[in-house]
Coordinates of N, CA and C and ligand atoms in Angstrom, one line a residue:
M1 N 0.9 -1.0 0.0 CA 0.0 -0.4 0.1 C 0.6 0.9 0.2
N2 N 0.9 2.3 -0.7 CA 1.3 3.1 -1.2 C 1.0 4.4 0.0
E3 N 2.1 5.6 0.1 CA 1.3 7.0 1.5 C -0.2 6.7 0.8
S4 N -0.2 7.7 -0.3 CA -1.4 8.1 -1.0 C -2.9 7.3 -0.3
S5 N -2.3 6.3 -0.6 CA -3.8 5.3 -0.6 C -4.1 4.7 1.0
K6 N -3.3 5.1 1.9 CA -3.1 5.1 3.4 C -3.7 6.0 4.1
K7 N -3.9 7.7 3.2 CA -4.3 8.6 3.8 C -6.0 8.5 3.6
E8 N -6.5 7.4 2.2 CA -7.8 7.3 2.3 C -8.7 7.1 3.6
K9 N -9.8 8.3 3.6 CA -11.0 7.9 4.8 C -12.0 7.4 3.6
I10 N -11.7 5.5 4.1 CA -13.1 4.7 3.6 C -14.5 4.8 4.7
I11 N -13.8 4.8 6.0 CA -14.8 4.5 7.0 C -15.2 5.7 7.8
K12 N -16.7 6.3 8.0 CA -16.6 7.8 8.4 C -16.7 7.6 10.1
S13 N -17.9 6.1 10.0 CA -18.2 5.9 11.4 C -18.9 4.3 11.9
K14 N -19.2 3.6 12.4 CA -19.1 2.7 13.0 C -21.1 2.5 12.6
K15 N -21.4 3.8 13.3 CA -23.2 4.3 12.9 C -23.8 3.7 11.5
R16 N -22.4 5.1 10.6 CA -22.7 5.4 10.1 C -22.7 4.0 8.6
I17 N -21.6 2.9 9.0 CA -21.9 1.1 8.8 C -23.0 0.3 8.9
Q18 N -23.3 0.6 9.6 CA -24.3 -0.1 10.8 C -25.8 0.4 10.1
N19 N -25.5 1.8 9.7 CA -27.3 2.1 8.9 C -27.7 2.5 8.1
H20 N -26.0 2.7 7.0 CA -26.4 2.8 5.7 C -25.3 2.4 4.8
G21 N -24.6 1.5 5.4 CA -23.8 0.5 4.9 C -22.3 1.4 3.7
E22 N -22.0 2.0 4.7 CA -21.1 3.3 4.8 C -19.4 3.2 4.4
V23 N -19.3 2.7 3.2 CA -17.9 2.1 3.3 C -17.0 2.6 1.8
F24 N -16.7 3.6 2.1 CA -15.9 3.4 0.3 C -15.1 2.9 0.1
T25 N -14.6 2.8 -1.4 CA -14.1 2.1 -2.0 C -12.7 2.7 -2.2
P26 N -12.0 2.7 -2.1 CA -10.1 3.2 -2.3 C -10.1 3.1 -3.7
K27 N -9.7 3.9 -4.1 CA -9.1 4.8 -5.4 C -8.5 3.4 -6.0
R28 N -8.0 2.4 -5.6 CA -6.9 1.7 -6.3 C -8.1 0.5 -6.9
I29 N -9.1 0.4 -5.8 CA -9.8 -1.1 -6.1 C -11.1 -0.4 -7.6
V30 N -11.1 1.5 -7.2 CA -12.0 1.8 -7.7 C -11.0 1.7 -9.6
N31 N -9.9 1.6 -9.6 CA -9.0 1.6 -11.2 C -9.4 0.4 -11.3
K32 N -9.2 -0.8 -10.4 CA -9.0 -2.1 -11.0 C -10.9 -2.4 -12.2
M33 N -11.2 -1.6 -11.0 CA -12.2 -1.9 -11.5 C -12.8 -1.7 -12.9
L34 N -12.5 -0.3 -12.6 CA -12.5 0.3 -14.5 C -11.9 -0.2 -15.2
D35 N -10.7 -0.9 -15.3 CA -10.1 -0.8 -15.8 C -10.7 -2.7 -16.7
M36 N -11.5 -3.2 -16.4 CA -11.9 -4.3 -16.5 C -12.7 -3.9 -17.9
P37 N -12.1 -5.5 -18.5 CA -12.8 -4.7 -20.2 C -14.2 -4.6 -20.8
H38 N -14.8 -3.8 -21.3 CA -15.9 -2.7 -21.4 C -16.3 -1.4 -20.6
I39 N -15.6 -1.8 -19.3 CA -16.1 -0.4 -18.3 C -14.4 0.6 -19.1
R40 N -13.8 0.3 -19.4 CA -12.1 0.4 -19.5 C -12.6 1.6 -21.2
E41 N -13.1 1.1 -21.7 CA -13.5 1.2 -23.3 C -14.5 2.3 -22.9
A42 N -15.8 2.4 -22.3 CA -16.4 3.4 -21.6 C -16.4 4.4 -21.5
C43 N -15.5 4.4 -20.4 CA -14.6 5.7 -19.8 C -13.8 6.3 -20.6
Q44 N -13.4 5.8 -22.2 CA -13.1 6.3 -22.9 C -13.7 6.9 -24.0
N45 N -15.2 6.6 -23.8 CA -16.0 6.9 -24.9 C -16.9 8.1 -24.2
L46 N -16.9 9.6 -24.9 CA -17.1 11.1 -24.1 C -19.2 10.7 -24.0
T47 N -19.5 10.2 -25.1 CA -21.2 9.5 -25.0 C -22.3 8.5 -23.9
S48 N -20.5 7.8 -23.5 CA -21.4 6.2 -23.0 C -21.4 7.1 -21.5
T49 N -23.5 6.7 -20.8 CA -23.7 7.1 -20.0 C -23.3 6.5 -18.5
F50 N -23.1 6.9 -17.4 CA -22.9 6.2 -16.0 C -23.9 6.3 -15.6
L51 N -24.4 5.3 -14.7 CA -25.2 6.3 -13.0 C -25.1 5.1 -12.0
E52 N -24.7 6.0 -10.7 CA -24.4 5.1 -9.8 C -25.1 5.4 -8.5
P53 N -25.5 4.2 -8.5 CA -27.3 4.2 -7.5 C -26.9 4.5 -6.0
A54 N -25.4 4.1 -5.7 CA -25.0 4.9 -4.5 C -23.6 5.3 -3.8
A55 N -24.0 6.6 -4.6 CA -23.2 7.7 -5.3 C -22.0 7.6 -3.8
G56 N -21.7 7.9 -2.5 CA -20.9 7.9 -1.6 C -20.4 9.0 -1.7
E57 N -19.3 9.5 -2.1 CA -18.1 11.0 -2.2 C -18.1 10.9 -3.2
G58 N -18.4 9.7 -4.2 CA -18.1 10.0 -5.7 C -17.1 9.3 -6.2
A59 N -16.5 8.4 -5.3 CA -15.1 7.5 -5.3 C -15.2 6.8 -7.4
F60 N -16.3 7.0 -7.5 CA -16.4 5.9 -9.1 C -16.6 7.1 -10.0
L61 N -17.9 7.9 -9.3 CA -18.1 8.7 -10.3 C -17.1 9.9 -11.1
V62 N -16.2 10.3 -9.9 CA -14.6 10.9 -10.2 C -14.0 10.4 -11.4
E63 N -13.4 9.5 -11.1 CA -12.5 8.7 -11.7 C -13.3 8.4 -13.1
V64 N -14.6 8.4 -12.9 CA -14.7 8.4 -14.3 C -14.8 9.5 -15.3
L65 N -15.1 10.9 -13.9 CA -14.9 11.9 -15.1 C -13.6 12.2 -15.0
D66 N -12.5 12.1 -14.4 CA -11.4 12.1 -14.6 C -10.4 11.1 -16.0
R67 N -11.4 9.9 -16.2 CA -10.7 9.5 -17.6 C -11.4 10.2 -18.5
K68 N -13.0 10.5 -18.5 CA -13.0 11.1 -20.0 C -12.4 12.0 -20.1
M69 N -12.3 13.2 -19.4 CA -11.4 14.9 -19.0 C -10.4 14.1 -19.9
K70 N -9.2 13.1 -19.6 CA -8.6 13.1 -20.6 C -8.2 12.7 -21.9
M71 N -9.6 12.2 -22.2 CA -10.0 11.5 -23.4 C -10.2 13.1 -24.6
V72 N -11.0 14.1 -24.1 CA -11.3 15.2 -24.5 C -10.1 15.8 -24.5
V73 N -9.1 15.6 -23.6 CA -8.0 16.8 -24.2 C -6.9 15.6 -25.0
E74 N -7.2 14.4 -25.0 CA -6.2 13.7 -26.1 C -7.0 14.2 -27.9
N75 N -8.5 14.5 -28.3 CA -8.7 14.2 -29.0 C -9.5 16.3 -29.4
Y76 N -9.3 16.8 -28.4 CA -9.5 18.0 -28.6 C -8.9 19.1 -27.9
G77 N -8.1 18.9 -27.5 CA -6.9 19.7 -26.6 C -6.7 20.9 -27.3
D78 N -6.3 20.7 -28.8 CA -5.9 21.7 -30.2 C -7.0 22.9 -30.0
D79 N -7.8 22.9 -29.6 CA -8.4 24.3 -29.8 C -9.7 24.1 -28.7
L80 N -9.7 25.5 -27.6 CA -10.0 25.9 -26.6 C -11.9 25.1 -26.3
T81 N -12.4 25.6 -27.6 CA -14.0 26.3 -27.2 C -14.4 24.6 -28.0
Q82 N -13.0 23.8 -28.6 CA -14.3 22.5 -28.6 C -13.7 21.1 -27.6
Y83 N -12.2 22.1 -26.5 CA -12.2 21.2 -25.8 C -13.8 21.4 -24.6
E84 N -14.0 23.2 -23.9 CA -14.8 23.3 -23.6 C -16.0 23.0 -23.9
N85 N -16.7 22.7 -25.0 CA -17.8 21.8 -25.3 C -17.8 20.9 -24.9
Y86 N -17.0 19.7 -25.7 CA -16.9 18.5 -25.7 C -16.5 17.6 -23.9
S87 N -15.7 19.1 -23.3 CA -15.6 18.7 -21.9 C -17.3 18.6 -21.1
L88 N -18.1 19.6 -21.7 CA -19.3 19.5 -21.2 C -20.4 18.6 -21.0
L89 N -20.1 18.4 -22.2 CA -20.7 17.0 -23.0 C -20.1 15.7 -22.2
A90 N -19.0 15.4 -22.1 CA -18.6 14.7 -20.7 C -19.0 14.0 -20.0
L91 N -19.3 15.4 -19.2 CA -19.6 15.4 -17.8 C -21.3 15.2 -18.0
S92 N -21.8 15.7 -18.5 CA -23.2 15.6 -18.5 C -23.6 14.3 -18.8
T93 N -22.6 13.1 -18.9 CA -23.5 11.6 -19.1 C -23.2 11.1 -17.5
I94 N -22.4 12.1 -16.9 CA -22.2 11.3 -15.2 C -23.3 11.6 -14.1
Y95 N -24.1 10.3 -13.9 CA -25.4 10.5 -13.1 C -24.6 9.9 -11.4
G96 N -25.6 10.1 -10.8 CA -25.3 9.7 -9.4 C -26.4 10.1 -8.3
V97 N -26.8 8.7 -7.5 CA -28.3 9.5 -6.8 C -27.5 9.1 -5.1
E98 N -27.4 9.7 -4.1 CA -26.5 9.3 -3.0 C -27.7 9.7 -1.6
L99 N -28.1 9.1 -0.7 CA -28.9 9.3 0.3 C -28.4 10.1 0.9
L100 N -27.2 10.5 1.7 CA -26.6 11.1 2.9 C -26.2 12.3 2.2
E101 N -27.1 13.7 3.1 CA -26.3 14.9 2.5 C -25.2 15.3 2.3
D102 N -24.6 15.0 3.4 CA -22.7 15.5 3.5 C -22.1 14.3 2.4
N103 N -22.8 13.6 2.1 CA -22.3 12.1 1.1 C -22.4 13.0 -0.6
A104 N -23.4 13.5 -0.5 CA -24.0 13.5 -2.1 C -23.6 15.4 -2.2
Q105 N -23.2 16.1 -1.3 CA -22.5 17.1 -1.1 C -21.4 17.5 -2.0
K106 N -20.5 16.4 -0.9 CA -19.2 16.1 -1.1 C -19.0 15.4 -3.0
C107 N -19.7 14.6 -3.1 CA -19.5 13.8 -4.5 C -19.9 15.4 -5.4
V108 N -20.6 16.2 -5.6 CA -20.9 17.6 -6.7 C -19.1 18.2 -6.2
M109 N -19.1 18.9 -4.9 CA -18.1 19.3 -5.0 C -16.7 18.5 -5.6
N110 N -16.8 16.8 -5.0 CA -15.1 16.6 -5.9 C -15.8 16.4 -7.4
M111 N -16.9 16.7 -8.2 CA -17.0 16.1 -9.4 C -16.8 18.0 -10.0
Y112 N -17.3 19.1 -9.3 CA -16.7 19.9 -9.9 C -15.4 19.9 -9.6
Q113 N -14.5 19.9 -8.7 CA -12.9 19.9 -8.5 C -12.1 19.4 -9.6
V114 N -12.7 18.3 -10.3 CA -12.2 17.5 -11.6 C -12.0 17.8 -12.5
Y115 N -13.2 18.5 -12.4 CA -14.1 19.5 -14.1 C -12.8 20.3 -14.0
Y116 N -13.1 21.3 -13.0 CA -12.9 23.0 -12.8 C -10.7 22.9 -13.0
E117 N -10.4 21.8 -12.2 CA -8.9 21.9 -12.5 C -8.1 20.9 -14.3
A118 N -9.1 20.5 -14.4 CA -8.5 20.1 -15.5 C -8.9 20.7 -16.9
Y119 N -10.5 21.9 -16.8 CA -10.8 23.2 -17.6 C -9.3 23.6 -17.5
R120 N -9.2 24.3 -16.2 CA -7.9 25.2 -15.6 C -6.8 25.2 -16.4
Q121 N -6.3 24.0 -16.1 CA -4.9 23.5 -16.9 C -5.2 23.3 -18.0
Q122 N -5.8 23.4 -19.0 CA -6.2 23.6 -20.6 C -6.0 24.4 -20.6
S123 N -6.8 25.6 -19.9 CA -7.2 27.5 -20.3 C -5.3 27.9 -20.2
I124 N -4.9 27.4 -19.4 CA -3.8 27.9 -19.1 C -2.6 27.5 -20.1
T125 N -2.6 26.2 -21.0 CA -2.2 25.7 -21.7 C -2.4 26.8 -22.9
H126 N -3.7 27.0 -23.1 CA -4.1 28.0 -24.4 C -3.8 29.3 -23.9
G127 N -2.8 30.2 -22.9 CA -3.0 31.5 -23.0 C -4.3 32.2 -22.2
A128 N -5.4 31.0 -21.6 CA -6.1 31.9 -21.7 C -7.1 32.1 -20.3
K129 N -8.2 32.8 -20.3 CA -8.5 32.5 -18.8 C -9.6 31.1 -18.7
V130 N -10.7 31.2 -17.9 CA -11.7 29.8 -18.1 C -12.9 31.4 -17.7
K131 N -13.4 30.7 -18.6 CA -14.9 31.6 -19.0 C -15.7 30.8 -17.7
K132 N -16.6 32.6 -17.5 CA -17.5 32.0 -16.5 C -19.1 31.1 -16.5
K133 N -19.4 31.3 -18.0 CA -20.1 30.6 -18.2 C -20.3 29.2 -18.8
V134 N -18.9 28.7 -19.0 CA -18.6 27.5 -19.2 C -18.5 26.9 -17.9
L135 N -17.8 27.2 -16.5 CA -18.0 26.7 -15.2 C -19.6 26.4 -14.6
D136 N -20.2 27.9 -14.7 CA -21.9 27.7 -14.3 C -23.0 26.5 -15.2
S137 N -22.3 26.1 -16.3 CA -22.9 25.6 -17.1 C -22.4 24.3 -16.1
A138 N -21.2 23.5 -16.4 CA -21.0 22.9 -15.7 C -21.5 22.3 -14.3
K139 N -21.4 23.3 -13.6 CA -21.9 23.5 -11.7 C -23.7 23.0 -12.0
L140 N -24.3 23.7 -13.9 CA -25.5 23.4 -13.5 C -25.5 22.0 -13.8
I141 N -25.0 20.9 -14.3 CA -25.7 20.3 -15.0 C -24.9 18.8 -13.9
I142 N -23.7 19.8 -13.1 CA -23.4 18.5 -11.8 C -24.3 18.4 -10.8
S143 N -25.3 19.6 -10.6 CA -26.1 19.8 -9.6 C -27.2 19.1 -10.3
N144 N -27.9 18.9 -11.5 CA -28.4 18.3 -11.9 C -28.6 17.0 -11.8
N145 N -27.5 16.6 -12.1 CA -26.8 14.8 -11.8 C -26.8 14.0 -11.1
I146 N -26.5 15.4 -10.0 CA -26.4 14.1 -9.0 C -27.5 14.8 -8.0
V147 N -27.9 13.3 -7.9 CA -29.5 14.2 -6.7 C -29.3 13.2 -5.6
Q148 N -29.6 14.3 -4.3 CA -29.3 13.2 -2.9 C -31.0 13.0 -3.2
G149 N -31.0 11.4 -2.8 CA -32.3 10.7 -2.8 C -32.1 9.0 -2.3
N150 N -33.5 8.7 -2.5 CA -33.4 7.0 -1.5 C -33.8 6.2 -3.5
F151 N -32.7 6.0 -3.8 CA -32.7 4.6 -5.4 C -33.4 3.7 -5.1
L152 N -33.7 3.2 -4.1 CA -35.2 2.1 -4.3 C -36.2 2.5 -3.9
A153 N -36.1 3.7 -3.6 CA -37.7 4.3 -3.1 C -38.1 5.1 -4.4
K154 N -36.7 5.6 -5.3 CA -37.0 6.0 -6.1 C -37.6 8.0 -5.9
L155 N -36.7 8.1 -4.4 CA -37.4 9.4 -4.4 C -36.4 10.2 -3.9
T156 N -36.6 11.4 -3.9 CA -36.2 12.4 -3.1 C -35.8 12.8 -1.8
T157 N -35.0 13.8 -1.0 CA -35.4 13.4 0.5 C -36.7 14.1 1.2
N158 N -36.7 15.1 -0.4 CA -38.3 15.2 -0.2 C -39.8 15.2 -0.1
G159 N -39.2 13.1 -0.6 CA -40.3 13.0 -0.9 C -40.9 12.8 -2.5
N160 N -40.2 13.4 -3.1 CA -40.3 13.6 -4.4 C -40.3 12.9 -5.9
P161 N -40.7 12.8 -6.8 CA -39.8 12.1 -7.8 C -38.0 12.7 -7.8
I162 N -37.7 11.7 -8.1 CA -35.7 11.3 -8.7 C -35.7 11.8 -9.9
V163 N -35.5 12.6 -10.8 CA -35.5 13.2 -12.1 C -34.1 13.8 -12.3
F164 N -33.9 13.1 -13.3 CA -32.6 13.1 -13.9 C -32.8 14.1 -15.8
S165 N -32.0 14.8 -15.6 CA -31.8 15.2 -16.9 C -31.2 14.5 -18.0
E166 N -31.7 14.5 -19.1 CA -31.2 14.0 -20.8 C -30.5 15.3 -21.4
W167 N -29.6 15.0 -21.7 CA -28.4 16.1 -22.1 C -28.1 15.7 -23.3
H168 N -29.0 15.7 -24.5 CA -29.2 15.3 -26.0 C -28.4 16.2 -26.8
P169 N -27.3 15.7 -27.4 CA -26.4 16.5 -28.1 C -27.5 16.6 -29.5
I170 N -27.7 17.4 -30.7 CA -28.4 17.6 -31.6 C -27.9 17.7 -32.9
N171 N -26.3 18.5 -32.8 CA -25.7 18.3 -34.3 C -24.6 18.1 -33.8
L172 N -24.3 16.8 -33.2 CA -22.6 16.2 -32.9 C -23.1 15.4 -34.4
R173 N -21.8 16.4 -35.2 CA -21.4 15.6 -36.2 C -18.9 15.4 -36.1
K174 N -18.8 14.8 -37.1 CA -17.4 14.7 -37.0 C -16.7 15.7 -36.8
N175 N -16.8 17.2 -37.3 CA -15.9 18.5 -37.0 C -17.0 19.1 -35.9
T176 N -18.0 18.5 -35.3 CA -18.7 20.1 -34.5 C -17.6 20.1 -33.9
K177 N -17.8 22.0 -33.8 CA -16.8 23.0 -32.7 C -18.2 23.3 -31.2
I178 N -19.0 24.2 -32.1 CA -19.8 24.2 -30.6 C -21.5 23.4 -30.7
I179 N -21.5 22.8 -29.6 CA -22.2 21.4 -29.7 C -23.7 22.1 -28.8
K180 N -24.8 22.0 -29.4 CA -26.2 21.9 -29.2 C -27.0 21.2 -28.2
I181 N -27.4 21.2 -27.4 CA -28.1 20.2 -27.1 C -29.6 20.7 -26.8
L182 N -30.0 19.8 -26.5 CA -31.5 19.7 -25.6 C -32.1 18.9 -24.3
R183 N -32.4 19.8 -23.8 CA -32.4 19.1 -22.1 C -33.8 17.6 -22.1
T184 N -34.4 17.1 -21.5 CA -35.7 16.7 -21.6 C -35.1 15.3 -20.0
E185 N -36.6 16.2 -19.2 CA -36.3 15.5 -17.7 C -36.9 13.9 -17.5
Y186 N -36.9 13.2 -17.3 CA -37.7 12.0 -16.8 C -37.3 11.5 -15.3
T187 N -38.2 11.4 -14.6 CA -38.0 10.7 -13.3 C -37.4 9.8 -14.0
L188 N -36.4 8.9 -12.6 CA -35.8 7.8 -12.3 C -37.0 6.4 -12.6
E189 N -37.8 6.7 -12.4 CA -39.0 5.7 -12.1 C -39.0 5.7 -14.4
D190 N -38.7 6.9 -14.8 CA -39.7 6.8 -16.3 C -38.6 5.8 -17.3
I191 N -37.4 6.4 -15.6 CA -36.2 5.8 -17.0 C -36.3 3.9 -16.9
L192 N -36.5 3.8 -15.4 CA -36.5 2.1 -15.2 C -37.2 2.1 -16.4
N193 N -38.5 2.4 -16.9 CA -39.9 1.8 -17.4 C -39.7 2.0 -18.8
G194 N -38.5 2.4 -19.2 CA -38.3 2.8 -20.5 C -39.2 3.9 -21.1
V195 N -39.4 4.5 -20.5 CA -40.4 6.0 -21.1 C -39.9 6.6 -22.3
K196 N -40.6 6.8 -23.4 CA -39.9 7.9 -23.9 C -40.5 9.2 -24.1
K197 N -39.8 10.1 -23.8 CA -40.8 11.3 -24.0 C -40.4 12.4 -25.5
E198 N -41.0 13.4 -25.5 CA -40.7 14.4 -26.3 C -39.7 14.9 -25.4
G199 N -38.8 15.6 -26.8 CA -37.6 16.8 -26.7 C -37.7 17.9 -26.1
G200 N -37.4 18.3 -24.3 CA -37.3 19.1 -23.9 C -38.5 18.9 -23.1
E201 N -39.1 17.7 -22.8 CA -40.3 17.9 -21.9 C -39.9 18.0 -20.8
P202 N -39.9 18.7 -19.5 CA -40.2 18.9 -18.0 C -41.0 17.7 -18.0
A203 N -39.7 17.2 -16.2 CA -40.9 16.0 -15.5 C -42.2 16.1 -15.4
T204 N -42.7 17.3 -14.7 CA -43.7 17.3 -15.0 C -44.1 18.8 -15.3
H205 N -44.9 19.5 -16.1 CA -45.3 19.8 -17.0 C -45.7 21.8 -15.9
L206 N -44.4 22.2 -15.6 CA -44.5 23.2 -15.1 C -45.1 24.6 -16.1
V207 N -45.8 25.5 -14.8 CA -46.1 26.4 -15.0 C -46.3 28.2 -14.9
R208 N -45.8 28.4 -15.9 CA -45.1 29.5 -16.4 C -45.5 30.6 -15.6
G209 N -44.8 31.7 -14.8 CA -45.5 32.5 -14.0 C -46.6 33.6 -14.5
D210 N -47.6 33.1 -15.1 CA -48.6 33.4 -16.2 C -49.4 34.0 -15.3
Q211 N -49.5 35.5 -14.5 CA -50.8 35.9 -14.0 C -52.0 35.2 -14.1
L212 N -52.9 34.4 -13.1 CA -54.4 34.5 -13.8 C -54.9 35.5 -12.7
D213 N -56.4 35.8 -14.0 CA -57.6 36.9 -13.3 C -57.9 35.9 -11.7
L214 N -57.9 36.8 -11.4 CA -58.5 36.4 -9.7 C -60.3 35.9 -10.0
F215 N -60.5 37.0 -10.7 CA -62.4 36.2 -11.4 C -62.1 35.1 -12.0
D216 N -61.2 34.6 -12.7 CA -61.2 33.4 -13.4 C -61.2 32.1 -12.6
F217 N -61.0 32.5 -11.0 CA -60.7 31.3 -10.2 C -63.2 30.7 -9.6
F218 N -63.9 32.2 -10.4 CA -65.2 31.8 -10.0 C -65.6 31.0 -11.2
G219 N -64.5 31.3 -12.2 CA -65.5 31.0 -14.0 C -65.6 28.8 -14.0
D220 N -65.1 28.8 -15.3 CA -64.6 28.0 -16.1 C -63.8 27.2 -15.5
E221 N -63.6 25.8 -15.4 CA -62.8 25.8 -15.0 C -61.7 25.3 -16.4
E222 N -62.1 25.4 -17.7 CA -61.4 24.8 -18.4 C -60.5 26.1 -19.3
V223 N -61.1 27.2 -18.7 CA -60.9 28.8 -19.1 C -59.7 28.8 -18.2
V224 N -59.4 28.5 -16.9 CA -58.1 28.8 -15.8 C -57.4 27.6 -16.4
E225 N -58.0 26.2 -16.6 CA -56.7 25.8 -17.1 C -56.5 25.9 -18.7
A226 N -56.9 27.1 -20.2 CA -55.8 27.0 -20.6 C -55.2 28.6 -20.2
K227 N -55.4 29.1 -19.6 CA -54.4 29.8 -19.4 C -53.2 29.5 -18.6
K228 N -53.3 28.8 -18.2 CA -51.7 28.2 -17.4 C -51.3 27.8 -18.6
K229 N -49.8 28.1 -19.4 CA -48.7 27.5 -20.0 C -47.9 26.5 -19.9
R230 N -48.1 25.4 -20.7 CA -46.9 24.6 -20.1 C -45.8 25.1 -21.3
I231 N -44.7 24.7 -20.8 CA -43.5 25.4 -21.2 C -42.5 24.0 -21.3
K232 N -41.5 23.6 -21.9 CA -40.7 22.8 -22.1 C -39.1 23.9 -22.7
Y233 N -37.8 22.9 -22.5 CA -36.7 23.2 -22.7 C -36.4 23.8 -23.9
V234 N -35.7 24.6 -24.9 CA -35.4 25.1 -26.2 C -33.9 24.5 -26.4
P235 N -33.8 24.1 -27.8 CA -32.1 23.5 -27.8 C -31.1 25.3 -28.0
V236 N -30.0 24.5 -27.6 CA -28.9 25.8 -26.2 C -28.1 25.2 -26.8
K237 N -26.6 26.3 -26.8 CA -25.4 25.9 -26.7 C -24.9 25.1 -25.5
I238 N -24.6 24.3 -25.5 CA -24.0 23.4 -24.3 C -23.4 23.6 -23.0
T239 N -22.9 25.7 -23.9 CA -22.4 26.2 -22.6 C -23.5 27.4 -22.3
N240 N -24.4 27.7 -23.0 CA -25.5 27.9 -22.1 C -26.7 27.9 -21.6
V241 N -26.4 26.1 -21.4 CA -26.9 25.2 -20.1 C -27.8 26.6 -19.6
Y242 N -26.3 27.0 -18.1 CA -27.1 27.2 -17.0 C -28.0 28.2 -17.4
K243 N -28.4 29.1 -18.4 CA -29.5 30.2 -18.4 C -30.9 29.2 -18.6
E244 N -30.9 27.8 -18.5 CA -32.3 27.4 -18.2 C -33.7 27.4 -19.2
E245 N -33.0 27.8 -20.1 CA -34.3 28.5 -21.3 C -35.2 27.7 -21.4
M246 N -36.3 28.0 -21.5 CA -37.6 27.7 -21.9 C -38.6 28.0 -22.2
E247 N -39.7 28.2 -22.9 CA -40.5 28.3 -23.9 C -42.0 27.9 -23.7
E248 N -42.5 28.5 -24.2 CA -44.8 27.9 -24.0 C -44.7 27.2 -25.1
I249 N -45.6 25.8 -25.1 CA -45.2 24.8 -25.9 C -46.9 25.4 -26.0
D250 N -47.4 25.1 -27.4 CA -48.6 25.4 -28.2 C -49.2 27.3 -28.4
G251 N -47.5 27.9 -28.5 CA -48.2 29.4 -28.7 C -48.3 29.7 -26.8
Ligands
SAM301 C1 -20.8 1.6 0.9 S1 -21.5 2.9 0.2 C2 -20.1 3.3 -1.4 C3 -20.0 4.9 -1.7 C4 -19.1 4.8 -3.0 N1 -20.3 4.1 -4.4 C5 -17.8 4.4 -3.0 O1 -17.9 3.2 -4.1 O2 -17.5 4.7 -2.5 C6 -22.6 3.4 0.0 C7 -23.3 4.1 0.0 O3 -25.0 4.1 -0.2 C8 -25.4 5.2 0.5 N2 -26.7 4.7 -0.4 C9 -27.4 3.7 1.1 N3 -28.4 3.6 1.0 C10 -29.2 3.8 0.1 C11 -30.2 4.3 -1.2 N4 -31.4 3.8 -0.8 N5 -29.9 5.3 -2.1 C12 -28.6 5.9 -2.3 N6 -27.8 5.7 -1.5 C13 -28.0 4.4 -0.6 C14 -24.8 5.7 1.3 O4 -25.1 6.6 2.3 C15 -23.0 4.8 0.9 O5 -22.6 6.1 1.0

């Protein structure tokens, strides 16, 4: 065992092991597992998707991200714009669920740190500064992809359905530089049932802040319903996902 693996904290407390089966996987073992045939290839494929149902502090997810980020440098390291676009695409394919708040928060922070450090290094190589919109988009993606909840119950800690966003690239060709994505939300239940949705649909139909006339409440229910506007996500550049742009459906 080397110095760095000795310092790894894989157990927090006996109680947490008893209550939640919490024992973190040492980096050495994570790497052995990710080096298995097919998994190693999946980590090198920027669009292959990973979902860790008991993510802990992200031992596996962080390593998968690190491997994908290395592939982005290898393939798109010559052009910073391409690096920014493909690194966000790689990030968008990694998902996790974790029950405990402190672990879920640490997992989010660990993912962001790996992304930020790799992007910072790449920017230095190109003599440029990191861009706020890229980092804001990375934060938005990570905070939506890593969910605090109970994977078995398919519910968040608040008792709402666990929801994941699919970040579907809509213009991916060999030489695409600026990637556009369409975000669609699925509940975990939807995903496990293989439900297919129309691109852009949120998990529940949100109602835009359109004020209803007070008198509508005394009127026909259909009129009230018609005044509520259903909205969906619009296709956007991946470096602009942080804006979470939506539009009304049916005009
Ligand atoms: C054995 S640890 C593994 C953590 C991480 N995968 C790793 O390898 O380091 C199990 C983790 O699952 C979490 N957990 C337990 N029950 C869960 C559930 N029903 N849904 C989501 N996470 C859960 C625990 O809090 C703990 O962090």
